[in-house]
Coordinates of C-alpha atoms and ligand atoms in Angstrom, one line a residue:
M23 CA -36.4 16.2 11.3
Q24 CA -39.1 14.7 9.1
V25 CA -39.5 13.0 5.7
V26 CA -40.8 15.3 3.0
G27 CA -41.5 15.2 -0.7
V28 CA -42.0 12.1 -2.8
T29 CA -40.4 9.0 -1.4
T30 CA -39.2 5.8 -3.1
Q31 CA -37.9 2.5 -1.8
Q32 CA -34.4 3.8 -2.3
E33 CA -34.4 7.6 -1.6
I34 CA -36.1 10.1 0.5
F35 CA -35.8 13.8 1.5
V36 CA -35.6 14.9 5.1
A37 CA -36.0 18.5 6.2
S38 CA -35.2 20.2 9.4
R39 CA -35.6 23.8 10.7
D40 CA -32.9 23.7 13.3
R41 CA -30.4 21.1 12.5
K42 CA -27.8 21.0 9.7
F43 CA -27.2 17.6 8.2
E44 CA -23.8 16.1 7.9
I45 CA -22.8 14.3 4.8
N46 CA -22.7 10.5 5.3
E47 CA -24.4 10.5 8.6
I48 CA -26.8 7.8 9.3
L49 CA -30.4 8.7 10.4
L50 CA -33.2 6.5 11.6
I51 CA -36.6 6.9 10.1
E52 CA -39.4 6.2 12.6
D53 CA -41.7 4.2 10.3
S54 CA -42.7 1.2 12.2
E55 CA -44.5 -0.4 9.3
R56 CA -41.2 -0.7 7.6
S57 CA -39.3 -1.6 10.7
N58 CA -37.7 1.8 11.2
P59 CA -35.2 1.7 8.3
C60 CA -32.0 3.7 8.3
G61 CA -30.7 6.0 5.6
E62 CA -27.4 7.6 4.8
V63 CA -27.2 11.3 4.0
V64 CA -25.7 11.5 0.5
E65 CA -26.4 15.1 -0.2
T66 CA -27.3 18.1 1.9
Q67 CA -28.3 21.7 1.4
S68 CA -29.4 24.7 3.5
F69 CA -31.6 27.5 2.3
N70 CA -32.7 30.8 3.8
R71 CA -35.0 33.5 2.8
Y72 CA -32.1 35.4 1.0
I73 CA -31.7 32.5 -1.4
P74 CA -35.2 31.6 -2.3
L75 CA -35.3 27.9 -2.9
S76 CA -37.7 28.0 -5.8
T77 CA -35.7 30.3 -8.0
E78 CA -32.3 28.6 -7.4
H79 CA -31.0 26.2 -10.0
N80 CA -30.8 23.2 -7.7
A81 CA -29.4 19.7 -8.0
I82 CA -31.2 18.2 -5.0
V83 CA -34.7 19.7 -5.0
D84 CA -37.2 19.9 -7.6
E85 CA -40.6 21.5 -7.7
K86 CA -42.3 18.5 -6.1
V87 CA -40.1 18.7 -3.0
I88 CA -40.8 22.5 -2.7
L89 CA -44.5 21.9 -2.8
A90 CA -44.2 19.1 -0.3
L91 CA -42.2 21.4 2.1
K92 CA -45.0 24.0 1.8
A93 CA -47.6 21.3 2.4
V94 CA -46.1 20.4 5.7
G95 CA -46.0 23.9 6.9
Y96 CA -42.5 25.2 6.0
E97 CA -42.5 28.8 4.9
I98 CA -39.7 28.5 2.4
D99 CA -39.4 32.2 1.7
K100 CA -39.1 33.2 5.4
E101 CA -37.1 30.6 7.4
E102 CA -33.9 28.6 7.1
I103 CA -34.5 25.1 5.9
N104 CA -32.0 22.3 5.9
L105 CA -32.6 19.5 3.5
A106 CA -30.9 16.2 3.0
K107 CA -31.2 13.4 0.5
L108 CA -31.1 10.0 2.2
R109 CA -30.3 6.7 0.6
I110 CA -32.1 3.9 2.4
I111 CA -29.7 1.2 3.7
G112 CA -30.9 -2.3 3.0
E113 CA -34.1 -3.2 1.2
I114 CA -37.6 -2.1 1.9
S115 CA -40.5 -3.2 -0.3
T116 CA -42.7 -0.1 -0.1
P117 CA -41.8 3.6 0.1
V118 CA -41.3 5.3 3.5
S119 CA -44.4 7.2 4.8
V120 CA -44.1 10.9 4.1
G121 CA -44.1 12.9 7.3
S122 CA -42.3 10.2 9.3
K123 CA -40.1 11.5 12.1
V124 CA -36.4 11.1 11.6
R125 CA -33.8 11.0 14.3
L126 CA -30.2 10.2 15.1
P127 CA -29.9 6.6 16.2
D128 CA -27.9 5.1 19.0
F129 CA -24.9 2.9 18.2
G130 CA -26.8 -0.2 19.2
E131 CA -29.6 0.5 16.7
V132 CA -27.2 0.6 13.7
S133 CA -24.2 -1.5 14.9
D134 CA -25.2 -4.4 12.5
L135 CA -25.0 -2.0 9.6
L136 CA -21.7 -0.6 10.5
L137 CA -19.6 -3.3 12.1
Q138 CA -19.6 -6.7 10.5
V139 CA -16.8 -8.1 12.7
K140 CA -15.0 -7.1 15.8
P141 CA -11.6 -5.2 15.5
Q142 CA -9.7 -8.3 16.6
Q143 CA -11.3 -10.4 13.8
G144 CA -10.8 -8.0 10.9
L145 CA -8.6 -5.3 9.5
T146 CA -9.2 -2.0 11.3
L147 CA -8.5 0.3 8.5
G148 CA -10.0 3.6 9.7
E149 CA -13.1 5.5 10.8
I150 CA -16.5 5.4 9.1
R151 CA -17.2 9.0 8.1
G152 CA -20.4 10.6 9.4
T153 CA -20.6 8.4 12.5
G154 CA -19.3 11.0 15.0
S155 CA -22.8 11.2 16.7
L156 CA -22.6 7.5 17.5
F157 CA -19.3 7.6 19.3
S158 CA -20.7 8.3 22.8
T159 CA -23.1 5.4 22.7
M160 CA -20.5 3.0 21.4
P161 CA -19.1 0.4 23.8
G162 CA -15.8 1.6 25.4
E163 CA -13.8 -1.2 23.8
L164 CA -14.5 0.2 20.4
Q165 CA -13.6 3.8 21.3
K166 CA -9.9 3.3 21.4
V167 CA -9.0 0.9 18.6
L168 CA -7.2 3.4 16.4
A169 CA -5.5 6.7 16.1
M170 CA -6.2 9.3 13.4
Y171 CA -3.9 11.8 11.7
E172 CA -5.4 15.3 11.4
G173 CA -3.8 18.6 10.5
N174 CA -0.3 17.1 10.8
R175 CA -1.0 15.7 14.3
V176 CA -2.0 12.4 15.7
A177 CA -5.5 12.7 16.9
L178 CA -8.0 10.5 18.9
Q179 CA -10.6 8.3 17.3
K180 CA -13.9 10.2 17.1
S181 CA -16.1 7.9 15.1
V182 CA -17.1 4.2 14.5
P183 CA -14.1 2.1 13.4
F184 CA -14.3 0.5 9.9
V185 CA -13.3 -3.1 10.3
F186 CA -12.9 -5.1 7.1
N187 CA -13.9 -8.7 7.3
Y188 CA -10.9 -10.1 5.4
K189 CA -11.9 -13.7 5.9
A190 CA -14.7 -13.0 3.5
M191 CA -12.0 -12.6 0.8
N192 CA -12.3 -16.4 0.6
E193 CA -15.4 -15.7 -1.3
Y194 CA -14.8 -12.2 -2.7
P195 CA -11.0 -12.0 -3.2
H196 CA -8.7 -9.2 -4.2
I197 CA -8.5 -5.5 -3.4
G198 CA -7.9 -2.5 -5.7
I199 CA -6.7 0.8 -4.4
F200 CA -7.4 3.7 -6.7
G201 CA -6.6 7.4 -6.4
G202 CA -4.8 10.3 -7.9
S203 CA -1.4 11.6 -6.9
G204 CA -1.2 12.5 -3.2
S205 CA -4.7 11.2 -2.5
G206 CA -3.5 8.7 0.2
K207 CA -2.9 5.4 -1.7
S208 CA 0.5 4.6 -0.4
F209 CA -0.6 5.6 3.1
G210 CA -3.7 3.4 2.8
L211 CA -1.7 0.5 1.4
R212 CA 0.6 0.7 4.3
V213 CA -2.3 0.5 6.7
V214 CA -3.7 -2.5 4.8
I215 CA -0.3 -4.3 5.0
E216 CA 0.1 -3.5 8.7
E217 CA -3.3 -4.9 9.4
F218 CA -2.6 -8.1 7.5
M219 CA 0.8 -8.4 9.2
K220 CA -0.9 -8.2 12.6
K221 CA -3.0 -11.3 11.9
P222 CA -0.4 -12.5 10.6
V223 CA -1.2 -13.2 6.9
P224 CA 2.0 -13.9 4.8
G225 CA 2.6 -11.3 2.1
L226 CA 4.7 -10.3 -0.8
V227 CA 5.2 -6.6 -1.5
L228 CA 6.8 -5.1 -4.5
D229 CA 8.4 -1.9 -3.4
P230 CA 9.9 0.1 -6.3
H231 CA 9.9 3.3 -4.2
Y232 CA 11.8 1.8 -1.2
E233 CA 9.1 3.1 1.1
M234 CA 7.6 -0.1 2.5
D235 CA 9.7 -0.3 5.6
F236 CA 7.7 -1.0 8.8
S237 CA 10.4 -0.6 11.4
R238 CA 10.0 3.1 12.3
D239 CA 7.1 4.2 14.6
F240 CA 4.9 7.0 13.2
P241 CA 6.0 10.2 15.0
G242 CA 3.6 11.4 17.6
L243 CA 2.0 8.1 18.5
K244 CA 1.9 7.2 22.1
P245 CA 3.8 4.0 23.0
E246 CA 0.5 2.1 23.6
Q247 CA -0.6 3.1 20.1
C248 CA 2.5 1.7 18.4
Y249 CA 2.9 -1.8 17.2
N250 CA 6.1 -3.7 16.7
Y251 CA 6.2 -5.2 13.2
R252 CA 10.0 -5.8 13.2
D253 CA 9.6 -9.6 13.2
R254 CA 6.7 -9.6 10.8
F255 CA 8.5 -8.5 7.7
L256 CA 11.8 -8.9 5.8
L257 CA 13.4 -6.6 3.2
F258 CA 15.1 -8.2 0.2
S259 CA 17.0 -6.5 -2.6
V260 CA 16.5 -8.2 -5.9
G261 CA 19.9 -9.2 -7.4
R262 CA 21.5 -9.2 -3.9
E263 CA 19.7 -11.2 -1.3
V264 CA 17.2 -12.8 -3.7
G265 CA 17.3 -13.8 -7.3
V266 CA 16.5 -16.7 -9.7
N267 CA 18.0 -20.1 -9.4
F268 CA 18.7 -20.8 -13.1
E269 CA 18.6 -24.6 -12.7
D270 CA 15.0 -24.3 -11.5
L271 CA 13.8 -22.6 -14.7
D272 CA 11.9 -24.6 -17.2
T273 CA 11.9 -23.3 -20.7
G274 CA 8.6 -21.5 -20.3
A275 CA 9.8 -19.6 -17.2
L276 CA 13.1 -18.7 -18.9
K277 CA 11.2 -17.3 -21.9
G278 CA 9.0 -15.4 -19.5
L279 CA 12.1 -13.9 -17.8
L280 CA 13.8 -13.0 -21.1
G281 CA 10.5 -11.6 -22.4
A282 CA 9.3 -9.9 -19.2
G283 CA 10.4 -6.4 -20.1
E284 CA 9.7 -6.6 -23.8
Q285 CA 8.0 -9.5 -25.4
L286 CA 10.2 -12.0 -27.2
T287 CA 9.8 -12.1 -30.9
E288 CA 8.5 -15.3 -32.4
A289 CA 12.0 -16.1 -33.7
M290 CA 13.5 -15.6 -30.3
D291 CA 10.9 -17.6 -28.6
N292 CA 11.6 -20.5 -31.0
A293 CA 15.4 -20.2 -30.6
V294 CA 15.2 -20.3 -26.8
G295 CA 13.0 -23.4 -27.1
V296 CA 15.6 -25.1 -29.2
L297 CA 18.6 -24.0 -27.2
H298 CA 17.4 -24.5 -23.6
S299 CA 17.1 -27.8 -21.9
R300 CA 15.9 -28.5 -18.4
K301 CA 19.3 -29.4 -17.0
D302 CA 21.0 -26.2 -18.1
S303 CA 22.9 -24.0 -15.6
Y304 CA 23.5 -20.4 -16.4
T305 CA 27.0 -21.2 -17.6
S306 CA 26.0 -24.0 -19.9
F307 CA 23.1 -22.1 -21.4
N308 CA 25.4 -19.1 -21.9
S309 CA 28.0 -21.2 -23.6
K310 CA 25.4 -22.6 -25.9
I311 CA 24.4 -19.0 -26.9
K312 CA 28.0 -18.1 -27.4
Y313 CA 28.9 -21.0 -29.6
M314 CA 25.6 -20.8 -31.5
M315 CA 26.5 -17.2 -32.5
L316 CA 29.9 -18.5 -33.7
A317 CA 28.3 -21.3 -35.6
L318 CA 25.9 -18.9 -37.2
E319 CA 28.7 -16.5 -38.1
G320 CA 30.5 -19.4 -39.7
T321 CA 33.8 -18.7 -37.9
E322 CA 35.2 -21.8 -36.4
P323 CA 37.1 -20.9 -33.1
E324 CA 40.6 -22.0 -32.9
G325 CA 41.9 -24.5 -30.3
L326 CA 38.6 -25.8 -29.1
A327 CA 38.8 -29.0 -27.2
G328 CA 36.9 -31.2 -24.8
A329 CA 33.5 -30.0 -23.5
E330 CA 33.7 -26.7 -25.4
R331 CA 34.3 -28.4 -28.7
K332 CA 31.3 -30.7 -28.0
I333 CA 29.0 -27.8 -27.4
Y334 CA 30.2 -26.1 -30.6
E335 CA 29.6 -29.2 -32.6
A336 CA 26.2 -29.7 -31.1
M337 CA 25.3 -26.1 -32.1
L338 CA 26.5 -26.7 -35.6
K339 CA 24.0 -29.5 -35.9
I340 CA 21.0 -27.5 -34.7
K341 CA 21.9 -24.1 -36.1
D342 CA 19.3 -24.3 -38.9
R343 CA 16.5 -24.8 -36.4
V344 CA 17.6 -21.8 -34.5
G345 CA 17.4 -19.3 -37.3
H346 CA 19.4 -16.0 -37.6
L347 CA 22.4 -14.6 -35.9
A348 CA 20.4 -11.4 -35.0
T349 CA 17.9 -13.5 -33.1
V350 CA 20.5 -15.2 -31.0
R351 CA 22.3 -11.9 -30.4
G352 CA 19.0 -10.5 -29.1
I353 CA 18.7 -13.3 -26.7
A354 CA 22.4 -13.0 -25.6
W355 CA 21.8 -9.3 -24.9
R356 CA 18.8 -9.9 -22.8
L357 CA 20.4 -12.7 -20.9
N358 CA 23.4 -10.6 -20.2
N359 CA 21.3 -7.8 -18.9
L360 CA 19.6 -10.0 -16.4
F361 CA 22.9 -11.5 -15.4
H362 CA 24.3 -8.0 -14.7
E363 CA 21.3 -7.1 -12.6
G364 CA 22.6 -10.0 -10.3
L365 CA 19.4 -11.9 -11.0
F366 CA 21.1 -15.3 -11.3
A367 CA 23.4 -14.8 -8.3
S368 CA 20.9 -16.0 -5.6
N369 CA 17.5 -17.6 -5.5
T370 CA 13.9 -17.3 -4.1
R371 CA 14.6 -19.4 -1.0
P372 CA 14.7 -16.5 1.5
I373 CA 11.3 -15.3 0.2
E374 CA 9.7 -18.7 0.5
D375 CA 11.1 -19.1 4.0
A376 CA 9.7 -15.7 5.0
L377 CA 6.2 -16.6 3.8
M378 CA 6.3 -20.0 5.4
A379 CA 7.2 -18.3 8.7
G380 CA 4.1 -16.1 8.3
K381 CA 6.0 -13.0 7.4
T382 CA 5.7 -10.4 4.7
A383 CA 8.6 -10.2 2.2
V384 CA 9.3 -6.8 0.8
L385 CA 11.1 -6.9 -2.5
R386 CA 13.1 -3.9 -3.6
G387 CA 14.8 -2.9 -6.8
P388 CA 14.3 -0.7 -9.8
L389 CA 10.8 -0.8 -11.3
K390 CA 11.8 -2.5 -14.5
L391 CA 13.7 -5.3 -12.7
L392 CA 10.9 -5.7 -10.1
Q393 CA 8.4 -6.1 -12.9
I394 CA 10.4 -9.0 -14.3
Y395 CA 11.3 -10.6 -11.0
G396 CA 8.0 -9.9 -9.3
A397 CA 6.2 -11.8 -12.1
Y398 CA 8.6 -14.7 -11.8
V399 CA 8.2 -14.9 -8.0
F400 CA 4.4 -14.5 -8.1
D401 CA 4.2 -17.3 -10.7
R402 CA 6.6 -19.5 -8.7
L403 CA 4.9 -19.1 -5.3
Y404 CA 1.5 -19.2 -6.7
K405 CA 2.3 -22.6 -8.3
K406 CA 3.7 -23.8 -5.0
R407 CA 0.5 -23.0 -3.3
R408 CA -1.6 -24.4 -6.1
D409 CA 0.3 -27.6 -6.2
Y410 CA -0.1 -28.1 -2.5
R411 CA -3.9 -27.4 -2.6
D412 CA -4.4 -29.6 -5.7
A413 CA -2.4 -32.4 -4.0
C414 CA -4.7 -32.1 -0.9
Q415 CA -7.8 -32.2 -3.1
K416 CA -6.5 -35.5 -4.6
G417 CA -5.9 -36.8 -1.2
E418 CA -2.1 -36.8 -1.7
S419 CA 0.3 -35.1 0.7
G420 CA 2.1 -32.2 -1.0
D421 CA 4.7 -29.8 0.4
W422 CA 2.9 -27.2 2.5
F423 CA 2.9 -23.7 1.2
P424 CA 0.8 -21.0 2.9
P425 CA -1.9 -18.8 1.4
F426 CA -0.6 -15.3 1.0
V427 CA -1.4 -11.8 -0.3
I428 CA 0.5 -10.0 -3.0
Y429 CA 0.7 -6.2 -2.8
T430 CA 1.9 -3.7 -5.4
D431 CA 1.8 0.0 -6.0
E432 CA 1.9 1.3 -9.6
A433 CA -0.1 -1.8 -10.5
H434 CA -0.9 -0.6 -14.0
S435 CA 2.7 -1.1 -15.1
F436 CA 2.4 -4.8 -14.1
A437 CA -0.9 -5.5 -15.8
M438 CA -1.4 -2.8 -18.5
K439 CA -4.5 -2.7 -20.5
G440 CA -3.9 -3.4 -24.2
D441 CA -2.5 -6.1 -26.4
R442 CA 1.0 -6.2 -25.0
D443 CA 1.5 -9.6 -23.5
T444 CA 3.9 -9.7 -20.6
L445 CA 4.6 -12.4 -18.0
S446 CA 3.6 -10.0 -15.2
K447 CA 0.2 -9.4 -16.9
R448 CA -0.4 -13.1 -17.5
V449 CA 0.5 -14.0 -13.9
I450 CA -1.6 -11.3 -12.3
K451 CA -4.5 -12.1 -14.6
T452 CA -4.3 -15.8 -13.7
I453 CA -4.2 -15.1 -10.0
A454 CA -7.0 -12.5 -10.3
Q455 CA -9.1 -15.2 -12.0
E456 CA -8.3 -18.3 -10.0
G457 CA -6.4 -17.2 -6.9
R458 CA -9.5 -17.4 -4.8
K459 CA -9.5 -21.2 -5.0
Y460 CA -6.0 -21.3 -3.5
G461 CA -6.1 -18.5 -1.0
V462 CA -3.8 -16.3 -3.0
N463 CA -5.1 -12.7 -3.0
I464 CA -3.8 -9.6 -4.7
C465 CA -4.0 -6.0 -3.5
L466 CA -3.2 -3.6 -6.3
A467 CA -2.8 0.1 -6.0
T468 CA -2.7 2.4 -9.0
Q469 CA -3.1 6.1 -9.9
R470 CA -4.6 5.1 -13.2
P471 CA -7.4 2.5 -13.0
A472 CA -8.2 3.3 -16.6
L473 CA -4.9 1.8 -17.6
L474 CA -5.3 -1.4 -15.7
D475 CA -6.2 -4.6 -17.6
D476 CA -10.0 -4.9 -17.7
T477 CA -10.1 -8.6 -16.6
V478 CA -8.0 -7.7 -13.6
T479 CA -10.1 -4.7 -12.6
A480 CA -13.3 -6.7 -12.8
Q481 CA -11.9 -9.3 -10.4
L482 CA -11.0 -6.8 -7.7
N483 CA -14.0 -7.5 -5.5
T484 CA -13.1 -4.7 -3.0
K485 CA -12.2 -1.3 -4.4
I486 CA -10.9 1.5 -2.2
I487 CA -11.3 4.8 -4.0
F488 CA -9.4 7.9 -3.0
R489 CA -9.6 11.3 -4.6
T490 CA -9.8 11.0 -8.4
V491 CA -9.8 13.9 -10.8
R492 CA -9.4 12.4 -14.3
S493 CA -12.7 11.9 -16.0
H494 CA -11.4 8.7 -17.7
D495 CA -10.6 7.1 -14.3
I496 CA -13.9 8.3 -12.8
D497 CA -15.7 6.6 -15.7
V498 CA -14.0 3.3 -15.0
I499 CA -14.8 3.7 -11.3
K500 CA -18.5 4.4 -12.0
E501 CA -18.7 1.4 -14.2
E502 CA -16.8 -1.0 -11.8
T503 CA -18.2 0.0 -8.4
D504 CA -21.6 0.6 -6.8
L505 CA -20.8 4.3 -6.1
G506 CA -23.9 6.4 -6.7
P507 CA -23.9 9.6 -8.7
E508 CA -23.6 11.7 -5.5
E509 CA -20.4 9.8 -4.5
S510 CA -18.9 10.0 -8.0
R511 CA -19.5 13.7 -8.0
R512 CA -17.5 14.0 -4.7
L513 CA -14.5 12.0 -5.9
P514 CA -12.4 15.0 -7.1
Y515 CA -12.9 16.8 -3.8
L516 CA -12.0 14.1 -1.3
N517 CA -9.3 15.1 1.2
S518 CA -6.1 13.0 1.3
G519 CA -6.8 9.9 3.4
N520 CA -10.6 9.8 2.7
A521 CA -11.9 7.1 0.5
F522 CA -15.0 5.1 -0.4
I523 CA -14.9 1.3 0.0
S524 CA -17.0 -0.4 -2.5
S525 CA -17.1 -4.1 -1.8
A526 CA -19.1 -7.2 -2.2
I527 CA -18.0 -7.9 1.4
T528 CA -19.5 -4.7 2.9
G529 CA -22.5 -4.7 0.6
R530 CA -22.7 -1.0 0.1
A531 CA -20.1 1.8 -0.6
I532 CA -18.8 3.0 2.8
P533 CA -17.1 6.3 3.2
I534 CA -14.1 6.0 5.4
R535 CA -11.1 8.0 6.6
F536 CA -8.0 5.8 6.8
R537 CA -6.4 5.6 10.3
C538 CA -3.0 6.9 11.0
A539 CA -0.4 4.4 10.0
S540 CA 1.5 3.0 12.9
T541 CA 4.8 3.2 11.0
V542 CA 6.2 5.7 8.6
S543 CA 8.0 5.4 5.3
P544 CA 11.7 6.5 5.4
H545 CA 10.7 9.2 3.0
G546 CA 7.7 10.2 5.0
I547 CA 9.7 12.5 7.2
N548 CA 10.1 16.1 6.1
P549 CA 13.7 16.3 4.8
F550 CA 14.3 19.5 6.9
D551 CA 13.1 17.7 10.0
E552 CA 15.4 14.8 9.0
L553 CA 18.4 17.2 8.9
A554 CA 17.6 18.7 12.2
E555 CA 17.1 15.3 13.7
Y556 CA 20.4 14.0 12.3
F557 CA 22.4 16.9 13.7
S558 CA 20.7 16.8 17.1
D559 CA 21.4 13.1 17.3
H560 CA 24.9 13.6 16.3
E561 CA 25.3 16.4 18.8
Q562 CA 23.8 14.3 21.5
T563 CA 26.2 11.4 20.9
L564 CA 29.2 13.8 20.9
W565 CA 28.1 15.5 24.0
S566 CA 27.5 12.4 26.0
A567 CA 30.9 11.0 24.9
V568 CA 32.7 14.1 26.0
R569 CA 30.7 14.4 29.2
E570 CA 31.8 11.0 30.4
L571 CA 35.5 11.9 29.8
L572 CA 35.5 15.2 31.6
P573 CA 37.6 16.7 33.1
I574 CA 39.9 17.0 30.0
E575 CA 43.2 18.7 30.3
E576 CA 45.5 20.2 27.7
G577 CA 48.7 18.1 27.7
G578 CA 46.6 15.0 28.3
E579 CA 45.6 14.4 24.6
H580 CA 47.4 11.1 24.4
I581 CA 45.0 9.8 27.1
F582 CA 41.7 11.5 26.1
L583 CA 41.9 11.3 22.3
P584 CA 42.0 7.5 22.0
L585 CA 39.2 7.2 24.5
L586 CA 37.0 9.7 22.7
E587 CA 37.7 8.1 19.3
K588 CA 36.7 4.8 20.7
K589 CA 33.4 6.1 22.0
L590 CA 32.6 7.9 18.7
G591 CA 33.9 5.2 16.5
K592 CA 35.9 7.6 14.3
N593 CA 39.1 9.5 14.2
I594 CA 39.4 13.0 15.7
T595 CA 42.4 15.3 16.0
A596 CA 43.5 17.1 19.1
Q597 CA 42.7 20.4 17.5
E598 CA 39.1 19.3 16.8
M599 CA 38.7 18.1 20.3
F600 CA 39.8 21.3 21.9
A601 CA 37.8 23.4 19.4
L602 CA 34.8 21.4 20.6
M603 CA 35.7 22.1 24.3
E604 CA 35.8 25.9 23.5
K605 CA 32.4 25.6 21.8
Y606 CA 30.9 24.0 24.9
V607 CA 32.5 26.7 27.1
A608 CA 31.0 29.4 24.8
E609 CA 27.6 27.6 25.1
G610 CA 27.9 27.6 28.8
K611 CA 27.9 23.8 29.0
I612 CA 31.3 23.4 30.7
L613 CA 33.8 25.4 32.7
K614 CA 37.4 26.3 31.7
E615 CA 40.1 26.6 34.3
K616 CA 43.9 27.2 34.2
A617 CA 45.9 24.0 34.9
L618 CA 49.5 22.9 35.0
F619 CA 50.0 22.4 31.2
G620 CA 47.3 24.7 29.8
N621 CA 43.5 24.7 30.1
K622 CA 41.4 22.2 32.0
Y623 CA 37.7 21.7 30.9
L624 CA 35.3 20.4 33.5
L625 CA 31.6 20.1 34.4
Y626 CA 30.1 22.9 36.5
N627 CA 29.1 20.7 39.4
K628 CA 32.5 19.0 39.8
Ligands
ATP718 N1 -5.2 8.6 6.2 C1 -4.5 9.7 6.2 N2 -4.6 10.6 7.2 C2 -4.0 11.7 7.2 N3 -3.2 12.2 6.2 C3 -3.1 11.4 5.1 C4 -3.7 10.1 5.1 N4 -3.4 9.5 3.9 C5 -2.6 10.4 3.3 N5 -2.4 11.5 4.0 C6 -1.6 12.6 3.6 O1 -1.5 12.7 2.2 C7 -0.1 12.6 1.8 C8 0.0 11.9 0.5 O2 -0.4 10.5 0.7 P1 0.2 9.3 -0.2 O3 1.7 9.4 -0.2 O4 -0.3 8.1 0.4 O5 -0.4 9.6 -1.6 P2 -0.4 8.7 -2.9 O6 -1.8 8.6 -3.3 O7 0.4 7.5 -2.6 O8 0.4 9.6 -3.9 P3 1.3 9.2 -5.2 O9 0.4 8.7 -6.2 O10 1.9 10.5 -5.6 O11 2.3 8.2 -4.7 C9 0.6 11.9 2.9 O12 1.9 12.3 3.0 C10 -0.2 12.4 4.1 O13 0.3 13.7 4.6
MG719 MG1 2.2 6.7 -3.5

């Protein structure tokens, strides 16, 4: 392999007669004047005499390269020529010498370029593509740090691991995960969360699809490849285990909640401001709303006494400041909706406890409710962390609250580009802009980067880009990352699970394939496999229960039935039990003999 054509400080061409180049592989250029720089293959092509190079319309080579190939002795019309475009990694101040020899490096020669931190110190997300040739020269301890998933099977690691130096997020915070449908975002997000949980870094996951459960091992992994996350995460349903403590709401937060789905009108905003006071419980605020509506209608309720009467009179006094009946009705309707979602029945305490114990809290619920609740919780926990840090800064002692990472899929619906101002957008924007100071990071996945708020996109210092087909989204990616034109051209064709990581932390865009997740989403199983598994499990339980009771005799139902029912935990009739025995006999599992009161069913070896 040798350098041909015109070279620049950034790009060179390498030609070879006998070796095909692999996309993304790293080659070493023997040019000692420039300390033997390395380059990554960003485009490759092979030619033979049947496809004359000079007449082809060609993206990689131009006339100059062809002339250069001829000049160094290639007979381009007669032999096969493999050509690669290399992008130089790192900076060199003068162009590489043409004619320099090029070879595959050993792992040791490029380890600094590929591995910033050891697997134990970072997030082991996958393999670096194009590094297969380095595997054999890599130290043994790096050869078995992850499992891959290829062609529906778990496979061995074959390349250099990609280890993300997450501690550098202190300087370059936040992660964006972009890619079209089925490109591997959710799978990748799962791997990212798993790695953070291993450290452990506390986290908060919004899970509208009920898929972020980490208790089930990925099928096909060997026991030593599995990892037990069961004590690293907790699942919470919004409106059941977790909610909002109404008494904790200040007027701003209440406005935020009421306006989280659809922005409050100016009149509503004003009315909530007049009606709500810091001490209100849900009941007292709700009564105010009720009596304000009556006051505005002008119908005095009969038989009002005591506290109720007082509220009504208070409402009469302030009704002019509140405005119109329709406004208060609108507020009542929204409040009632939140109440019926169960939002005020519990509080955020379980989530706070989970984070303080270093765990990841997974919040579940319908997307709309999660949007509202997620924004409220992000805001609340972010403030807790900020208050603590600010207190430390001032030399005061505040209540400790840990740094944490927020993860969400479908992120564009939380921080949508455009004028619509929602609490979730405001909160995510604030955290995107200032979270770094407080150690609060966000990890946002979306199919539609073009729809994500610009300020938020710009703050995502690490972008993980999967297959993307829409030109709008590709344009945003081109603008917001350091992907070169060659990489951008490849975006629509990436296989699921392959991605580019463009990050201030890695310094250059790195092509990776995500590792096999160590856990699987409950929906990750093929529904037909699930059915087969269910029935085989069910069969297994039944058979082992029966087996322990054998021999079973007709006439002895009163003894066997209750025992079998106890083992199975459900009722069963004598008819069903004997039908089952007949089935086992037909399957050759058990033996049938004549006995005193009818048939006797027993195991073969008894
Ligand atoms: N790292 C990977 N290795 C092997 N296969 C993968 C990998 N990532 C994804 N896949 C395959 O691609 C499929 C789709 O991935 P995933 O569900 O993550 O897509 P997605 O981008 O979240 O799609 P959607 O936007 O529709 O939710 C997975 O079920 C899996 O079969
Ligand atoms: Mg998904």
